[in-house]
Amino acid sequence: MTGRQHMARTDRVALGLFAAWCLNDLEELMTMRSGSRAALRRVPAAVPVPAAVRDRGLSQEHVALAIVMMGSLMAAASALGARTRFRDPISRTVLEGFGMHGITHIAASVAARGYTSGVLTAPTVVIPFWVHARRVLRDDGAAAPSPAALAAAGALLMPIMLAVHALAHAVLGEDSAGRVPGLPVG
């Protein structure tokens, strides 16, 4: 293959990473608010969740803001991956973390014994894209991620997710909490 063909394939991986993220987060945009109340009540008390959010779940405003913030990170990582052909540690770590996050969606649904936000697109979009992207990058000559790099990607999943939600709460304040009929607000 010529360099241009290699670039086209890695450019498609970069575009695909952002597109797969968009599809997964579209599902989350449509479903996270409604399932967040039950999910947040299962979070251990030692995890610092604002009381109003724990009681009432997330507002649609919070969900949308968190998705936009994460989308900015995903867009930047995808653009970096296109520029470097995923040879840089940041875009490659984001790609690996994205695939692993698909596995966590499935694990969350197994643990909840039912639907959790994002689980429909995890096995149908996220994980198949991840496997395909890794194959394309391998065929393009990119080294497979080391076990340490995979561990780093996995270790970054939760802190990044928590940071995005904490920032959304910092911006929205009490508007981060959902509205539940019959429950007082505030």
C-alpha positions as a Markdown table, in Angstrom:
| # | Residue | x | y | z |
|---|---|---|---|---|
| 1 | Met | 0.0 | 0.0 | 0.0 |
| 2 | Thr | 1.1 | 3.5 | -0.6 |
| 3 | Gly | 1.4 | 6.1 | 2.1 |
| 4 | Arg | -1.8 | 7.7 | 1.0 |
| 5 | Gln | -3.7 | 4.5 | 1.4 |
| 6 | His | -2.2 | 4.1 | 4.9 |
| 7 | Met | -3.3 | 7.6 | 5.7 |
| 8 | Ala | -6.8 | 6.9 | 4.4 |
| 9 | Arg | -7.2 | 3.8 | 6.5 |
| 10 | Thr | -5.9 | 5.5 | 9.7 |
| 11 | Asp | -8.0 | 8.6 | 8.9 |
| 12 | Arg | -11.0 | 6.3 | 8.8 |
| 13 | Val | -10.1 | 4.9 | 12.2 |
| 14 | Ala | -9.9 | 8.4 | 13.5 |
| 15 | Leu | -13.3 | 9.3 | 12.1 |
| 16 | Gly | -14.7 | 5.9 | 13.1 |
| 17 | Leu | -13.6 | 6.5 | 16.7 |
| 18 | Phe | -15.5 | 9.7 | 17.0 |
| 19 | Ala | -18.5 | 8.3 | 15.1 |
| 20 | Ala | -18.7 | 5.2 | 17.3 |
| 21 | Trp | -18.4 | 7.4 | 20.3 |
| 22 | Cys | -21.3 | 9.6 | 19.0 |
| 23 | Leu | -23.5 | 6.6 | 18.4 |
| 24 | Asn | -22.8 | 5.2 | 21.9 |
| 25 | Asp | -23.4 | 8.6 | 23.5 |
| 26 | Leu | -26.6 | 9.2 | 21.5 |
| 27 | Glu | -27.9 | 6.1 | 23.3 |
| 28 | Glu | -26.7 | 7.5 | 26.6 |
| 29 | Leu | -28.2 | 11.0 | 25.8 |
| 30 | Met | -31.6 | 9.3 | 25.3 |
| 31 | Thr | -31.4 | 6.9 | 28.3 |
| 32 | Met | -29.0 | 8.0 | 31.0 |
| 33 | Arg | -31.3 | 10.4 | 32.8 |
| 34 | Ser | -34.1 | 7.9 | 33.2 |
| 35 | Gly | -31.8 | 5.2 | 34.6 |
| 36 | Ser | -29.5 | 7.3 | 36.7 |
| 37 | Arg | -31.6 | 7.5 | 39.8 |
| 38 | Ala | -31.6 | 3.7 | 40.3 |
| 39 | Ala | -27.9 | 3.4 | 39.3 |
| 40 | Leu | -26.8 | 6.2 | 41.6 |
| 41 | Arg | -28.6 | 4.7 | 44.5 |
| 42 | Arg | -26.4 | 1.6 | 44.1 |
| 43 | Val | -23.2 | 3.5 | 44.3 |
| 44 | Pro | -21.5 | 2.9 | 47.6 |
| 45 | Ala | -22.0 | 5.6 | 50.2 |
| 46 | Ala | -18.2 | 6.1 | 50.4 |
| 47 | Val | -18.2 | 7.5 | 46.8 |
| 48 | Pro | -18.9 | 11.2 | 47.0 |
| 49 | Val | -22.1 | 11.9 | 45.1 |
| 50 | Pro | -24.1 | 15.0 | 45.8 |
| 51 | Ala | -27.1 | 14.0 | 47.9 |
| 52 | Ala | -29.6 | 15.6 | 45.6 |
| 53 | Val | -28.1 | 13.7 | 42.6 |
| 54 | Arg | -28.0 | 10.5 | 44.6 |
| 55 | Asp | -31.7 | 10.9 | 45.5 |
| 56 | Arg | -33.1 | 12.2 | 42.2 |
| 57 | Gly | -30.6 | 11.0 | 39.6 |
| 58 | Leu | -29.1 | 13.2 | 36.9 |
| 59 | Ser | -31.0 | 15.9 | 35.0 |
| 60 | Gln | -31.1 | 15.9 | 31.2 |
| 61 | Glu | -29.0 | 19.1 | 31.3 |
| 62 | His | -26.3 | 17.4 | 33.3 |
| 63 | Val | -26.3 | 14.4 | 30.9 |
| 64 | Ala | -26.1 | 16.6 | 27.9 |
| 65 | Leu | -23.3 | 18.8 | 29.3 |
| 66 | Ala | -21.2 | 15.8 | 30.4 |
| 67 | Ile | -21.6 | 14.3 | 26.9 |
| 68 | Val | -20.5 | 17.5 | 25.3 |
| 69 | Met | -17.4 | 17.7 | 27.5 |
| 70 | Met | -16.5 | 14.1 | 26.9 |
| 71 | Gly | -17.2 | 14.7 | 23.2 |
| 72 | Ser | -14.6 | 17.4 | 23.1 |
| 73 | Leu | -12.0 | 15.0 | 24.5 |
| 74 | Met | -13.0 | 12.3 | 22.0 |
| 75 | Ala | -12.9 | 14.8 | 19.1 |
| 76 | Ala | -9.4 | 16.0 | 20.1 |
| 77 | Ala | -8.1 | 12.5 | 20.5 |
| 78 | Ser | -9.6 | 11.5 | 17.1 |
| 79 | Ala | -8.0 | 14.5 | 15.4 |
| 80 | Leu | -4.7 | 13.7 | 17.1 |
| 81 | Gly | -5.0 | 10.1 | 16.0 |
| 82 | Ala | -5.6 | 11.2 | 12.4 |
| 83 | Arg | -2.5 | 13.5 | 12.5 |
| 84 | Thr | -0.2 | 10.8 | 14.1 |
| 85 | Arg | -1.8 | 7.7 | 12.6 |
| 86 | Phe | -2.4 | 6.7 | 16.2 |
| 87 | Arg | 1.4 | 6.5 | 16.9 |
| 88 | Asp | 1.1 | 8.9 | 19.8 |
| 89 | Pro | 0.3 | 7.6 | 23.3 |
| 90 | Ile | -2.7 | 9.9 | 23.9 |
| 91 | Ser | -4.9 | 8.9 | 20.9 |
| 92 | Arg | -3.9 | 5.2 | 21.2 |
| 93 | Thr | -4.8 | 5.2 | 25.0 |
| 94 | Val | -8.1 | 6.9 | 24.2 |
| 95 | Leu | -8.8 | 4.2 | 21.5 |
| 96 | Glu | -8.0 | 1.4 | 23.9 |
| 97 | Gly | -10.0 | 3.1 | 26.7 |
| 98 | Phe | -13.0 | 3.5 | 24.4 |
| 99 | Gly | -13.0 | -0.2 | 23.7 |
| 100 | Met | -12.6 | -1.2 | 27.3 |
| 101 | His | -15.4 | 1.2 | 28.2 |
| 102 | Gly | -17.7 | -0.9 | 25.9 |
| 103 | Ile | -16.8 | -3.9 | 28.1 |
| 104 | Thr | -17.7 | -1.9 | 31.2 |
| 105 | His | -21.2 | -1.2 | 29.8 |
| 106 | Ile | -21.8 | -4.9 | 29.4 |
| 107 | Ala | -20.5 | -5.6 | 32.9 |
| 108 | Ala | -22.7 | -2.9 | 34.4 |
| 109 | Ser | -25.8 | -4.5 | 32.8 |
| 110 | Val | -24.8 | -7.9 | 34.1 |
| 111 | Ala | -24.3 | -6.5 | 37.6 |
| 112 | Ala | -27.6 | -4.6 | 37.4 |
| 113 | Arg | -29.3 | -7.6 | 35.9 |
| 114 | Gly | -30.9 | -5.4 | 33.3 |
| 115 | Tyr | -30.5 | -2.6 | 30.9 |
| 116 | Thr | -28.0 | 0.2 | 31.7 |
| 117 | Ser | -27.4 | 3.2 | 29.6 |
| 118 | Gly | -25.0 | 2.5 | 26.7 |
| 119 | Val | -25.3 | -1.3 | 26.7 |
| 120 | Leu | -27.1 | -1.6 | 23.4 |
| 121 | Thr | -24.4 | 0.1 | 21.4 |
| 122 | Ala | -21.5 | -1.4 | 23.4 |
| 123 | Pro | -21.6 | -4.9 | 21.7 |
| 124 | Thr | -22.9 | -3.7 | 18.4 |
| 125 | Val | -20.8 | -0.6 | 17.8 |
| 126 | Val | -18.1 | 0.1 | 20.4 |
| 127 | Ile | -16.5 | -3.3 | 20.7 |
| 128 | Pro | -16.7 | -4.2 | 17.0 |
| 129 | Phe | -15.2 | -0.9 | 16.1 |
| 130 | Trp | -12.4 | -1.3 | 18.6 |
| 131 | Val | -11.5 | -4.7 | 17.3 |
| 132 | His | -11.5 | -3.4 | 13.7 |
| 133 | Ala | -9.5 | -0.3 | 14.6 |
| 134 | Arg | -6.8 | -2.4 | 16.3 |
| 135 | Arg | -6.6 | -4.7 | 13.3 |
| 136 | Val | -6.3 | -1.7 | 10.9 |
| 137 | Leu | -3.6 | -0.1 | 13.1 |
| 138 | Arg | -1.7 | -3.4 | 13.3 |
| 139 | Asp | -1.8 | -3.8 | 9.5 |
| 140 | Asp | -0.6 | -0.2 | 9.2 |
| 141 | Gly | 2.5 | -1.1 | 11.3 |
| 142 | Ala | 1.5 | 0.3 | 14.6 |
| 143 | Ala | 2.9 | -1.6 | 17.6 |
| 144 | Ala | 0.3 | -3.4 | 19.7 |
| 145 | Pro | -0.2 | -1.6 | 23.0 |
| 146 | Ser | 1.9 | -2.9 | 25.8 |
| 147 | Pro | 0.2 | -4.5 | 28.9 |
| 148 | Ala | 1.2 | -1.3 | 30.8 |
| 149 | Ala | -0.5 | 0.9 | 28.2 |
| 150 | Leu | -3.6 | -1.2 | 28.4 |
| 151 | Ala | -3.5 | -1.0 | 32.2 |
| 152 | Ala | -3.1 | 2.8 | 31.9 |
| 153 | Ala | -6.1 | 3.1 | 29.6 |
| 154 | Gly | -8.2 | 1.0 | 31.9 |
| 155 | Ala | -7.1 | 2.9 | 34.9 |
| 156 | Leu | -8.0 | 6.3 | 33.3 |
| 157 | Leu | -11.6 | 5.3 | 32.5 |
| 158 | Met | -13.2 | 5.9 | 35.8 |
| 159 | Pro | -11.3 | 9.1 | 36.8 |
| 160 | Ile | -12.1 | 10.8 | 33.5 |
| 161 | Met | -15.8 | 9.8 | 33.7 |
| 162 | Leu | -15.9 | 11.1 | 37.3 |
| 163 | Ala | -14.1 | 14.3 | 36.4 |
| 164 | Val | -16.6 | 15.0 | 33.5 |
| 165 | His | -19.6 | 14.5 | 35.8 |
| 166 | Ala | -18.0 | 16.5 | 38.6 |
| 167 | Leu | -17.3 | 19.4 | 36.2 |
| 168 | Ala | -20.9 | 19.2 | 34.9 |
| 169 | His | -22.1 | 19.4 | 38.5 |
| 170 | Ala | -19.8 | 22.3 | 39.3 |
| 171 | Val | -21.3 | 24.2 | 36.3 |
| 172 | Leu | -24.9 | 23.3 | 36.9 |
| 173 | Gly | -25.0 | 23.1 | 40.7 |
| 174 | Glu | -28.5 | 21.9 | 41.9 |
| 175 | Asp | -29.6 | 21.7 | 38.3 |
| 176 | Ser | -27.5 | 18.6 | 38.0 |
| 177 | Ala | -30.1 | 16.7 | 39.9 |
| 178 | Gly | -33.1 | 15.3 | 38.1 |
| 179 | Arg | -36.7 | 16.2 | 38.8 |
| 180 | Val | -38.8 | 13.4 | 40.2 |
| 181 | Pro | -42.5 | 13.8 | 40.5 |
| 182 | Gly | -43.5 | 13.9 | 44.2 |
| 183 | Leu | -40.0 | 14.6 | 45.5 |
| 184 | Pro | -39.2 | 18.1 | 46.6 |
| 185 | Val | -36.4 | 19.9 | 44.7 |
| 186 | Gly | -33.5 | 21.3 | 46.8 |
